[in-house]
Coordinates of C-alpha atoms and ligand atoms in Angstrom, one line a residue:
X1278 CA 0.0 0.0 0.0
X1279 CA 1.6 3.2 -1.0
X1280 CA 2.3 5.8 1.8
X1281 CA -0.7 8.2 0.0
X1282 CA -3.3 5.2 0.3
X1283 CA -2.4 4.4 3.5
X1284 CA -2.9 8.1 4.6
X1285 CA -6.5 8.0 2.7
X1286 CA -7.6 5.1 4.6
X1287 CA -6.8 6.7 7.8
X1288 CA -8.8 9.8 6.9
X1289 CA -11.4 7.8 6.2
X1290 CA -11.2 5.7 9.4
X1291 CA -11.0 9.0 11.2
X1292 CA -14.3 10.2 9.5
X1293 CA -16.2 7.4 9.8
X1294 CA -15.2 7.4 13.5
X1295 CA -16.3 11.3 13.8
X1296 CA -19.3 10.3 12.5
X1297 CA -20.2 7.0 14.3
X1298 CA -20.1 8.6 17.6
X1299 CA -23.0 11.7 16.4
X1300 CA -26.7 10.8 17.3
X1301 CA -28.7 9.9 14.3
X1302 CA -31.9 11.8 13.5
X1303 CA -34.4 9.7 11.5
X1304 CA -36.9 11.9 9.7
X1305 CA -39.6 11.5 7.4
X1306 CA -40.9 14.5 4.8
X1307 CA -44.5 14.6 4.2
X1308 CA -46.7 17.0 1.6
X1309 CA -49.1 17.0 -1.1
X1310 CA -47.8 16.7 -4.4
X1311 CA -46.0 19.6 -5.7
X1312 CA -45.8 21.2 -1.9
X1313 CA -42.1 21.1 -2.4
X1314 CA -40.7 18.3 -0.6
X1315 CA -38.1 17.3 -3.7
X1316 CA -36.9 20.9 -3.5
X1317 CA -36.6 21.0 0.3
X1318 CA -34.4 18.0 0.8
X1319 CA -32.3 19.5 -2.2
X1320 CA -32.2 22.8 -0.5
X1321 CA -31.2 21.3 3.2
X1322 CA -28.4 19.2 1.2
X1323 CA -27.2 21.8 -0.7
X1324 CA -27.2 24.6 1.7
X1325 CA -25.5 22.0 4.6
X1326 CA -22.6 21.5 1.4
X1327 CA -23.5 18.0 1.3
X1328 CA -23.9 18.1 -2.5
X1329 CA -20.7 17.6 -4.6
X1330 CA -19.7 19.8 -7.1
X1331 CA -20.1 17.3 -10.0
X1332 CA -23.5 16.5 -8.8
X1333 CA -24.6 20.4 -9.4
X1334 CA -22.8 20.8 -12.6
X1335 CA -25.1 17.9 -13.8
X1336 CA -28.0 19.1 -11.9
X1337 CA -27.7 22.8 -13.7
X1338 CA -27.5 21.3 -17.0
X1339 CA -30.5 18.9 -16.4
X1340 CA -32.4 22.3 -14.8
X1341 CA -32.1 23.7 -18.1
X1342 CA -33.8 20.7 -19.8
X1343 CA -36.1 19.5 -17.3
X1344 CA -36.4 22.4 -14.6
X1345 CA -39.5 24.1 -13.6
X1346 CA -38.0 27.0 -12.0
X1347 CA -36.7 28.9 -15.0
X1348 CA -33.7 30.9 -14.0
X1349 CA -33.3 29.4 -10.3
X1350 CA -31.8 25.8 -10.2
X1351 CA -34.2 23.2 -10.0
X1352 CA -32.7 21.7 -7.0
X1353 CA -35.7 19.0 -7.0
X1354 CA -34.0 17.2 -9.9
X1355 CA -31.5 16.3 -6.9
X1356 CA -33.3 14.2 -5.4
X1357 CA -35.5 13.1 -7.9
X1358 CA -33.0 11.5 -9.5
X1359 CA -33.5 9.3 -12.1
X1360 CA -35.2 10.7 -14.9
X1361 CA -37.4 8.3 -16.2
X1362 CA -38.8 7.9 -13.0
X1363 CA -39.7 12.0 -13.1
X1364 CA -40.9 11.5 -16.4
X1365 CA -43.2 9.2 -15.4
X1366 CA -44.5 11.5 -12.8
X1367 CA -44.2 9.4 -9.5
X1368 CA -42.0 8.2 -7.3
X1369 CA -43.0 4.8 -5.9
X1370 CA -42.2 3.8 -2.4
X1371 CA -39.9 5.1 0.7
X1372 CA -36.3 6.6 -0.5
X1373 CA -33.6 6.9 1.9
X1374 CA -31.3 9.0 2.1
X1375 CA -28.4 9.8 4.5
X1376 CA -26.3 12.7 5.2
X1377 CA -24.4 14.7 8.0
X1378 CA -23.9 17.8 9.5
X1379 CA -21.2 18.7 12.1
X1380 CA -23.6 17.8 14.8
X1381 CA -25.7 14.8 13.6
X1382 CA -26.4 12.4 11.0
X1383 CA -29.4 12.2 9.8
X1384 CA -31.5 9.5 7.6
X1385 CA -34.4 11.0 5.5
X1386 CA -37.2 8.4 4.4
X1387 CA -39.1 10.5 1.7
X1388 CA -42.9 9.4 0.5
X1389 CA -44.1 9.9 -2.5
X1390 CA -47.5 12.3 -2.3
X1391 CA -49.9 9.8 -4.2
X1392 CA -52.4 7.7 -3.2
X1393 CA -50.2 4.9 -2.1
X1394 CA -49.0 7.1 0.4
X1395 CA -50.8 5.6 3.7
X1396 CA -48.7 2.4 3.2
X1397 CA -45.5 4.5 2.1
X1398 CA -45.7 6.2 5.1
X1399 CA -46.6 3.9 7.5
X1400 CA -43.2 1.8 6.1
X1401 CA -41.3 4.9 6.6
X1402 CA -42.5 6.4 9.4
X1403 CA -42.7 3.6 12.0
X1404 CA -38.4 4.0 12.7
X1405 CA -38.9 8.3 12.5
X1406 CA -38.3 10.5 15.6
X1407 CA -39.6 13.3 13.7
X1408 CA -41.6 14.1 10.9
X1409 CA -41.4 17.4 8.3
X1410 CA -44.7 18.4 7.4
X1411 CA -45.3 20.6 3.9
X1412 CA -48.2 22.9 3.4
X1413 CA -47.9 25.2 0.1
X1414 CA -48.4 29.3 2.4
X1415 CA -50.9 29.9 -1.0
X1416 CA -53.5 27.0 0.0
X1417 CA -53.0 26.0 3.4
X1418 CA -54.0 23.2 5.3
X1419 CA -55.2 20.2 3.3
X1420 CA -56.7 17.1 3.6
X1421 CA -53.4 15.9 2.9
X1422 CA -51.9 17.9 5.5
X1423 CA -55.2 16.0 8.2
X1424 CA -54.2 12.8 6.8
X1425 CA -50.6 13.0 7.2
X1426 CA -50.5 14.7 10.9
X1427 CA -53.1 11.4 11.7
X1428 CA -50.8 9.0 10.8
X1429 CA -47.2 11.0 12.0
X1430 CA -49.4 10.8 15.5
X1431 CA -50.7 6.9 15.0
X1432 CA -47.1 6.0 14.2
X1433 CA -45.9 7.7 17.5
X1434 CA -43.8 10.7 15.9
X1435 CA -42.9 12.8 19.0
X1436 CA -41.9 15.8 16.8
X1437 CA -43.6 17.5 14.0
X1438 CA -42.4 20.2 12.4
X1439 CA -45.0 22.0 9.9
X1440 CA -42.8 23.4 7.5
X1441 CA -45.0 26.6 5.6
X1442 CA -43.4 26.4 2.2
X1443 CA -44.0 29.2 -0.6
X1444 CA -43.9 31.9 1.3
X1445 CA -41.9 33.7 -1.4
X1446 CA -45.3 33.7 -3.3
X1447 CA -47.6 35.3 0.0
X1448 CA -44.8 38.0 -0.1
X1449 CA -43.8 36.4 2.9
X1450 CA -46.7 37.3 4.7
X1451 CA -46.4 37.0 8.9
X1452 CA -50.7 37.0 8.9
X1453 CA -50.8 34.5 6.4
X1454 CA -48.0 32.2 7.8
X1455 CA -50.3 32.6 11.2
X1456 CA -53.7 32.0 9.6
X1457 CA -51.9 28.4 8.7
X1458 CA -50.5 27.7 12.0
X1459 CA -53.6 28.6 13.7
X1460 CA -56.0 25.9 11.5
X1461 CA -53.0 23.3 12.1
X1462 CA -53.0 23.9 15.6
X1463 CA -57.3 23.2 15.3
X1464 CA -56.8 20.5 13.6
X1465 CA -54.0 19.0 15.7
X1466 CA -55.9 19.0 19.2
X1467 CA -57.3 15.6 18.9
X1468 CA -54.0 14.1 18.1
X1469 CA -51.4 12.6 20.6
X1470 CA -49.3 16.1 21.5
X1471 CA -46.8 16.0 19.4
X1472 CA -43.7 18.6 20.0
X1473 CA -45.2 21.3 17.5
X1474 CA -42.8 23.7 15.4
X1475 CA -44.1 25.6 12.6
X1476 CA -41.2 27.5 10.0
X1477 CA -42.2 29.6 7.7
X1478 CA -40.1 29.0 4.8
X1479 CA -39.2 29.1 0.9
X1480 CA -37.5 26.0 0.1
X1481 CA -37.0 27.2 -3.6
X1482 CA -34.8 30.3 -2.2
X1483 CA -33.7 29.1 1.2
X1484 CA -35.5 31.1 3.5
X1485 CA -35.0 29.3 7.4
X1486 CA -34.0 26.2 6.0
X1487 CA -30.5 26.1 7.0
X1488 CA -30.0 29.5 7.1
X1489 CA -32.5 32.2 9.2
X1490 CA -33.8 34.4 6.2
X1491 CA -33.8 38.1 5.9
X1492 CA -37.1 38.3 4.4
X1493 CA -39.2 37.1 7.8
X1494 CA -38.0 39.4 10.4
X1495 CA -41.1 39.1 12.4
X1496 CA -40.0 34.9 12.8
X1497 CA -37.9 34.4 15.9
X1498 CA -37.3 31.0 15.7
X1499 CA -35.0 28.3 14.7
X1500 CA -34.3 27.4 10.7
X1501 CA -35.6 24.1 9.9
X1502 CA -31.6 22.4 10.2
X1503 CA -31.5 24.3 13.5
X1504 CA -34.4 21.9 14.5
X1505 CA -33.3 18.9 13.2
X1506 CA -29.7 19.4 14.6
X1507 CA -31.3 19.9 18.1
X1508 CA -34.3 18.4 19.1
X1509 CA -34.0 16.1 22.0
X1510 CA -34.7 12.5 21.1
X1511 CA -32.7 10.6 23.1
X1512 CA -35.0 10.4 25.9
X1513 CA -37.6 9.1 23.3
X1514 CA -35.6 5.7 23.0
X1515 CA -37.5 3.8 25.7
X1516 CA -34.7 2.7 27.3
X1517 CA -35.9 1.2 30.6
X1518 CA -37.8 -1.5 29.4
X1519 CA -35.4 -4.4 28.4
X1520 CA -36.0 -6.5 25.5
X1521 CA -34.1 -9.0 23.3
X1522 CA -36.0 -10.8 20.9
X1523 CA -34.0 -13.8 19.8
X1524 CA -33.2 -14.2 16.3
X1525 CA -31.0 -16.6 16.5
X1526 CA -29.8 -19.3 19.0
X1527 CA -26.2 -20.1 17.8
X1528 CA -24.8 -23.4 19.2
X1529 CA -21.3 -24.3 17.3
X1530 CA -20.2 -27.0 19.9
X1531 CA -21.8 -28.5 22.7
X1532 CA -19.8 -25.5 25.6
X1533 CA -21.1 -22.8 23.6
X1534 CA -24.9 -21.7 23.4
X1535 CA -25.6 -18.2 22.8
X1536 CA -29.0 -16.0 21.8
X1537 CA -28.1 -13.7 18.9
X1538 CA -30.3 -10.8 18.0
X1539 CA -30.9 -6.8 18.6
X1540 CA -31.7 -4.8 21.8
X1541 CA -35.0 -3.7 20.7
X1542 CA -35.2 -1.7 23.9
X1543 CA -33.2 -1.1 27.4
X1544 CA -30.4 -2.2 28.6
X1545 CA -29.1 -5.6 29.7
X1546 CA -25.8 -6.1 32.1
X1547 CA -23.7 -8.9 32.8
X1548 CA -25.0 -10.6 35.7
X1549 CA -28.9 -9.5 35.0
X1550 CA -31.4 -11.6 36.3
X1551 CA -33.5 -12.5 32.8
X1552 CA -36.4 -14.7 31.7
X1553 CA -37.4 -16.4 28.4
X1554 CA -40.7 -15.8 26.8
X1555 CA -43.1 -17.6 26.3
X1556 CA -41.7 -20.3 29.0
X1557 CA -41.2 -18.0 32.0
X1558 CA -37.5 -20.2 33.3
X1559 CA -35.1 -17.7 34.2
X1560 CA -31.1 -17.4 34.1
X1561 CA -28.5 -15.2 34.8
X1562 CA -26.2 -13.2 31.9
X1563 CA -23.0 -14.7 31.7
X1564 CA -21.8 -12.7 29.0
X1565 CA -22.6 -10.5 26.1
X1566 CA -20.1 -11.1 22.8
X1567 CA -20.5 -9.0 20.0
X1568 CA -17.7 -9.6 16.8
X1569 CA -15.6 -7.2 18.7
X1570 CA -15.3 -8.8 21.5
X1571 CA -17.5 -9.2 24.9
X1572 CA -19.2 -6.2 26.5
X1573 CA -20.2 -5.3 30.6
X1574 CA -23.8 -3.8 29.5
X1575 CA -25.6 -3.7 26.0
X1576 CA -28.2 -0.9 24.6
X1577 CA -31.1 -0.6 22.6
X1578 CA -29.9 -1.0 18.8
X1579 CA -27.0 -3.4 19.7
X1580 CA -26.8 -6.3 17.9
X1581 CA -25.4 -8.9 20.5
X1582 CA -24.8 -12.4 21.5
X1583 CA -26.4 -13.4 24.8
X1584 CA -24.9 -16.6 26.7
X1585 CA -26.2 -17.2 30.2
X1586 CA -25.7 -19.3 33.2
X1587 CA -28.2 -21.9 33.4
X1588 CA -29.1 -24.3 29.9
X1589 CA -32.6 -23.2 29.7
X1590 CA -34.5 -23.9 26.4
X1591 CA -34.6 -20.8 23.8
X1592 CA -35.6 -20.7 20.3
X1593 CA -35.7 -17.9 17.9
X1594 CA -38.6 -15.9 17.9
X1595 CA -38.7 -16.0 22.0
X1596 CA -38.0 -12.7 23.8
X1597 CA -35.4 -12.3 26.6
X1598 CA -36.7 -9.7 29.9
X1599 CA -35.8 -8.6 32.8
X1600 CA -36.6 -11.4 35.5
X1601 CA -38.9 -9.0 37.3
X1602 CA -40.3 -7.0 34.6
X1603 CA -44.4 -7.6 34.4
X1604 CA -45.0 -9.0 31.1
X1605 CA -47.8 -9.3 29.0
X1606 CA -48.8 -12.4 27.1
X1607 CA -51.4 -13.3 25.2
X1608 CA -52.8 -14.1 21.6
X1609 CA -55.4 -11.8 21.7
X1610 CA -55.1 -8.4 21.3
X1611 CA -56.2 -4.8 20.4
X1612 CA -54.5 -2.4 17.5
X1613 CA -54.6 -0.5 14.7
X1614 CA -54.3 -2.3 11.9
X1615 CA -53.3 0.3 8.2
X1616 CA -54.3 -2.1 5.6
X1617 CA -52.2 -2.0 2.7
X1618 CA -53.5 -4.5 0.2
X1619 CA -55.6 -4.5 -3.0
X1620 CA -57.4 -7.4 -1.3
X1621 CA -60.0 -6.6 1.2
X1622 CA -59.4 -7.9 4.9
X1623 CA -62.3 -9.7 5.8
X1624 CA -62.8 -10.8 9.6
X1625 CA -61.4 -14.8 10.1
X1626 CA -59.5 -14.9 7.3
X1627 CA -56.1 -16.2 8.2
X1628 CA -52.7 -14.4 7.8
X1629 CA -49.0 -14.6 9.6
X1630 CA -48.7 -11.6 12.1
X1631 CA -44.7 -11.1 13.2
X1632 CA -44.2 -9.4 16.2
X1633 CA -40.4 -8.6 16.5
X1634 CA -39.1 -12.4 15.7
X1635 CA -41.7 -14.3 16.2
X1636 CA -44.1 -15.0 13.9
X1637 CA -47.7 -16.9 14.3
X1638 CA -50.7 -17.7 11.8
X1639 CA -53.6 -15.4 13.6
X1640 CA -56.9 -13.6 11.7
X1641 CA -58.7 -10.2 12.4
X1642 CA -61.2 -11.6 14.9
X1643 CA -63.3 -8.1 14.3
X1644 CA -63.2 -4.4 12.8
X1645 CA -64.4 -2.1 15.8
X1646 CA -64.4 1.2 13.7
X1647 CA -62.8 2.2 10.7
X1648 CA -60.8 5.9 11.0
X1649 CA -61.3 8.4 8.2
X1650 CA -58.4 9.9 8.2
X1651 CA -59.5 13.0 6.6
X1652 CA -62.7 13.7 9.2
X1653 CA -61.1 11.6 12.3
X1654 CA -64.8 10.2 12.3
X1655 CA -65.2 6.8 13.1
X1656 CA -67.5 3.9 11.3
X1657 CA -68.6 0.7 11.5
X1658 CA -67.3 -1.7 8.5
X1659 CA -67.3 -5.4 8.0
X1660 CA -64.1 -5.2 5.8
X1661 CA -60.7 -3.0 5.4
X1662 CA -60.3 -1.8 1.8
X1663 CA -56.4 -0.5 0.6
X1664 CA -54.9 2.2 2.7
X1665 CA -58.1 1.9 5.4
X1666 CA -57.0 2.4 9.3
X1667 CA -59.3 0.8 11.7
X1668 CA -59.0 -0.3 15.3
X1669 CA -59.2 -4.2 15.0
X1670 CA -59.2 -7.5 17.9
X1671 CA -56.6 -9.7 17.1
X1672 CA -56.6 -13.7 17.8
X1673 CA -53.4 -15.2 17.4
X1674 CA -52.7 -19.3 17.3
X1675 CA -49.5 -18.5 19.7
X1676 CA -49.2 -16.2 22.8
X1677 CA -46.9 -13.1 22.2
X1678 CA -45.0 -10.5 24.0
X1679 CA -47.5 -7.5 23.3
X1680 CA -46.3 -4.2 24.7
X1681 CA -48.6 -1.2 23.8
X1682 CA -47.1 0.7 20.5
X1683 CA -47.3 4.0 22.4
X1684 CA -45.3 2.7 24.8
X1685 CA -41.9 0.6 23.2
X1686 CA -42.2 1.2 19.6
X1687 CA -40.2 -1.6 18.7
X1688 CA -41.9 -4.3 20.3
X1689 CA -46.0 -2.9 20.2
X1690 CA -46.0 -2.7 16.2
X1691 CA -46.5 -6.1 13.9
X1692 CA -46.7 -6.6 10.4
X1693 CA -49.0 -8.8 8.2
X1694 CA -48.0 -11.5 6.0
X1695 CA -50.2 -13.2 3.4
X1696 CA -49.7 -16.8 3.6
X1697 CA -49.5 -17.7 -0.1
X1698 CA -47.6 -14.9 -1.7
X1699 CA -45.8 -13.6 1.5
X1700 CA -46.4 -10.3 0.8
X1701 CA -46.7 -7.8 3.6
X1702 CA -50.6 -6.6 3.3
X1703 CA -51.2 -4.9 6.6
X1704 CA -49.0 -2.9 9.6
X1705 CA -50.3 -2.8 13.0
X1706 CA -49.8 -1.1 16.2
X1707 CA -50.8 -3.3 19.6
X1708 CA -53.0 -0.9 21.8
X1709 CA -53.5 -3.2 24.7
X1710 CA -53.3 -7.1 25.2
X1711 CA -56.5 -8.5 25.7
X1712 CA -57.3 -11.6 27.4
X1713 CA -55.9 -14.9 26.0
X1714 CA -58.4 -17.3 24.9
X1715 CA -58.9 -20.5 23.3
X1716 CA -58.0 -20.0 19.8
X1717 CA -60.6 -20.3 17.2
X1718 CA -60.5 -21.9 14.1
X1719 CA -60.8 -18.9 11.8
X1720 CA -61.2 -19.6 8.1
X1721 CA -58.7 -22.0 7.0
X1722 CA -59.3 -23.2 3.7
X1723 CA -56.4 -22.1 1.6
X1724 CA -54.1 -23.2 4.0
X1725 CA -56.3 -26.4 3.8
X1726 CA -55.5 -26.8 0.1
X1727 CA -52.1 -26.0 0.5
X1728 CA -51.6 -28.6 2.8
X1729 CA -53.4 -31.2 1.1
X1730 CA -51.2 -30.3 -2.1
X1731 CA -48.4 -31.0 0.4
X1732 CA -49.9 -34.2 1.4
X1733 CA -50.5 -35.1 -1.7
X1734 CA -46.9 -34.7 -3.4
X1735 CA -45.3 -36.3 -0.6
X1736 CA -47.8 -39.2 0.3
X1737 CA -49.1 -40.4 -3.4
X1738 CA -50.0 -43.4 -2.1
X1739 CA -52.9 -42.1 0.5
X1740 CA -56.1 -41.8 -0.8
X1741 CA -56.5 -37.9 -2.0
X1742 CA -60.4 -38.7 -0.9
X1743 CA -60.0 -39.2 2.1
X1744 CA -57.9 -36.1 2.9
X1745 CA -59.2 -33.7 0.3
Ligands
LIG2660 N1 -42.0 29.8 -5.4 C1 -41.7 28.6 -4.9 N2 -41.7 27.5 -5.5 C2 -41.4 26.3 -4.9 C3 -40.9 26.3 -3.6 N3 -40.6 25.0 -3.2 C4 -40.9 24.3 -4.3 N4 -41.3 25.1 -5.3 C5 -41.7 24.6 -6.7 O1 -42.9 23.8 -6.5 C6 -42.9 22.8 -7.5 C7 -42.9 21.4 -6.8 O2 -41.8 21.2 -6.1 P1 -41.2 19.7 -5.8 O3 -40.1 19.9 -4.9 O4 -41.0 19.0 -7.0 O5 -42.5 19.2 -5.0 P2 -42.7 17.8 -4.4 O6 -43.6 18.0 -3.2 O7 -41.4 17.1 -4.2 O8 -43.5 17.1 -5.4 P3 -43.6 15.5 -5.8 O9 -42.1 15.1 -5.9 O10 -44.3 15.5 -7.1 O11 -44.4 14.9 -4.7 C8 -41.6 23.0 -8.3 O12 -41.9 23.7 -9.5 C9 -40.7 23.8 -7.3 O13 -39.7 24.5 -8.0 C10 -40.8 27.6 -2.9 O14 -40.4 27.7 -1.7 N5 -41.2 28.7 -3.6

């Protein structure tokens, strides 16, 4: 390796060791279409110099072809990226994307603002501490704008920050930008508080979104970076509440038996008193070995390796607690439930619900009210239709940890697997456990064909009557 290279490398070590240690901010953009999210992430990039030089040149040459801004550059064709995709007019599914600033890093999941965009968001959102919300300063609050603070609140988002974009086109009006704030904060009462800021902005000419503008000397507050370099959101983390689901239970010789997965939540020491789930046999933490070696205490987000002191049995998708923590099983349950199929959900039918690792077949046992997200009213319905929110019982076959979503993020939300094409078709979010009861039967008959297919191929001989 030549002395240059080697000097490189260590730059690069150094960086990536600067910017390991920063907190990470995970934030989600929301707005109708054309409200000027593409511009905003392209103006928060640009104006934090995270953009390369190369990348502008290209971008001022494409603003010239494609742009919609005229004169300006059309910093939207940043992060809109590939062309075709613009040309065909919408951007399909949750984009990351990932920068830093000398304080934080930050991960951006951006939604597309179509009609897919209850399921889009509800993927995006469910890791986000804080959620950008657009509204245009010439229209104001729209259903959208309802729709998108409903979920951001359902999803648990502690910090909202309603971004009033345009304002260079309401002359940057301090009335105007307070008429808007004023119907938000109406609208916004029935939802879980959320940490409100409201900015009034121009993401097109930078106004307060890195840098405090000028043209809004009647605004005393912070510029949109300001706010995402320092909001608090480390005491968001629930980190008293330990849990470990198991992923993994690694056993490469008969000395060695050790429980691999993630800290979903809390923190687990050496020495810890912890139980299993769903059996209730305790043990003691012997150690905790990650690839670098073994560790005293482990945290929420750590992947680890958990051996302990007694051989109790373990399998992957148990959870590991706190001996004395007061744990809630059961196979029935309350939640919301965002459906996010083309095919209806209709009560009984039978799906796979995965709570953390573990995964059981369960149904919707009943819909008690359907949420339009636009009104916040509430109705009754016998099924869920694409992109419908409703409040739903859940019976599972197995008994799961269920901690309420509100509560530990990571453990209270499940997703919904359809059994023959294993596509996710629904995202839930446990409200409370309800009692366990027997499990009913729910309607089983394509899993009844699929195992009598099974039967069939591997047991030719047995009469296909008799079993099908
Ligand atoms: N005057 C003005 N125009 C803006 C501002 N922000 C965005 N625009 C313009 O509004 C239009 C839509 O902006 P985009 O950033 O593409 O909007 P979007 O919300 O990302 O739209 P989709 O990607 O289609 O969902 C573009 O023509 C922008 O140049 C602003 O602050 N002021």
């Amino acid at each position: 390796m030549s002395h240059q290279s080697e000097l490189i490398e260590t730059d690069i070590d150094a960086y990536l060791a600067q910017h390991e240690r920063k907190e990470l901010l995970r934030f989600l953009t929301c707005g109708s279409v054309d409200d000027g999210k593409s511009t905003l992430i392209g103006r928060l990039l640009h104006d934090s110099k995270m953009i390369y030089e190369d990348q502008l040149a290209a971008v001022a040459s494409d603003t010239t072809k494609h742009g919609t801004t005229g004169e300006k550059i059309d910093l939207a064709l940043l992060v809109d990226g590939l062309q075709a995709e613009r040309e065909q007019g919408i951007t399909i599914d949750v984009a990351y994307r990932y920068f830093s600033t000398a304080k934080r890093k930050f991960i951006i999941a951006d939604t597309p603002g179509h009609e897919q965009y209850t399921r889009n968001m509800a993927t995006g959102a469910s890791t986000c501490d804080l959620a950008v919300i657009l509204i245009d300063a010439r229209y104001g609050v729209q259903t959208q704008t309802r729709r998108h603070s409903y979920i951001a609140s359902l999803l648990g988002i502690k910090h909202v920050v309603v971004a009033i974009n345009k304002m260079d086109l309401v002359e940057f009006s301090e009335s105007r930008f307070e008429e808007i704030k004023q119907s938000y904060l109406d609208l916004s009462k029935s939802l879980n508080p959320a940490e409100l800021h409201f900015v009034p902005m121009s993401a097109l000419d930078g106004d307060n979104v890195v840098n405090i503008s000028e043209r809004t000397p009647w605004y005393s507050g912070k510029s949109l970076m300001q706010i995402l370099e320092t909001v608090e959101i480390a005491s968001d983390k629930n980190a008293d509440d330990f849990r470990f689901p198991v992923q993994f239970v690694n056993r490469p010789n008969l000395n060695f038996r050790g429980f691999c997965g993630t800290v979903a939540s809390g923190v687990v020491k050496v020495g810890d008193k912890v139980k299993a789930l769903p059996s209730g046999k305790t043990s003691t933490v012997k150690s905790i070995v990650t690839f670098d070696g073994e560790l005293d205490e482990a945290f929420v987000g750590q992947a680890v390796t958990l051996t302990l002191a007694d051989e109790i049995d373990i399998s992957r998708g148990d959870m590991v607690v706190l001996a004395d923590s007061e744990q809630t099983l059961s196979n029935r349950l309350r939640a919301h439930l965002v459906w996010m199929s083309e095919a209806e959900l209709k009560p009984g039918k039978q799906y796979l619900f995965k709570f953390a690792s573990k995964v059981t077949p369960g149904v919707v046992a009943d819909i008690e009210y359907r949420v339009d997200v636009n009104t916040f009213e509430k109705s009754e319905e016998s099924a869920m239709q694409l992109n419908d929110i409703a409040v739903v019982d859940v019976q599972l076959e197995q008994e799961v940890v269920v901690d309420a979503y509100q509560k530990n993020r990571a453990t209270g939300a499940f997703i919904v697997i359809d059994r023959l094409t294993n596509i996710t078709v629904g995202a839930g979010m446990a409200i409370e456990a309800l009692a366990s009861a027997a499990a009913t039967k729910g309607d089983y008959s394509e899993f009844e064909v699929e195992l009598n297919a099974l039967v069939r191929k591997h047991f030719p001989h047995w009469d296909a009557k008799k079993i099908g």
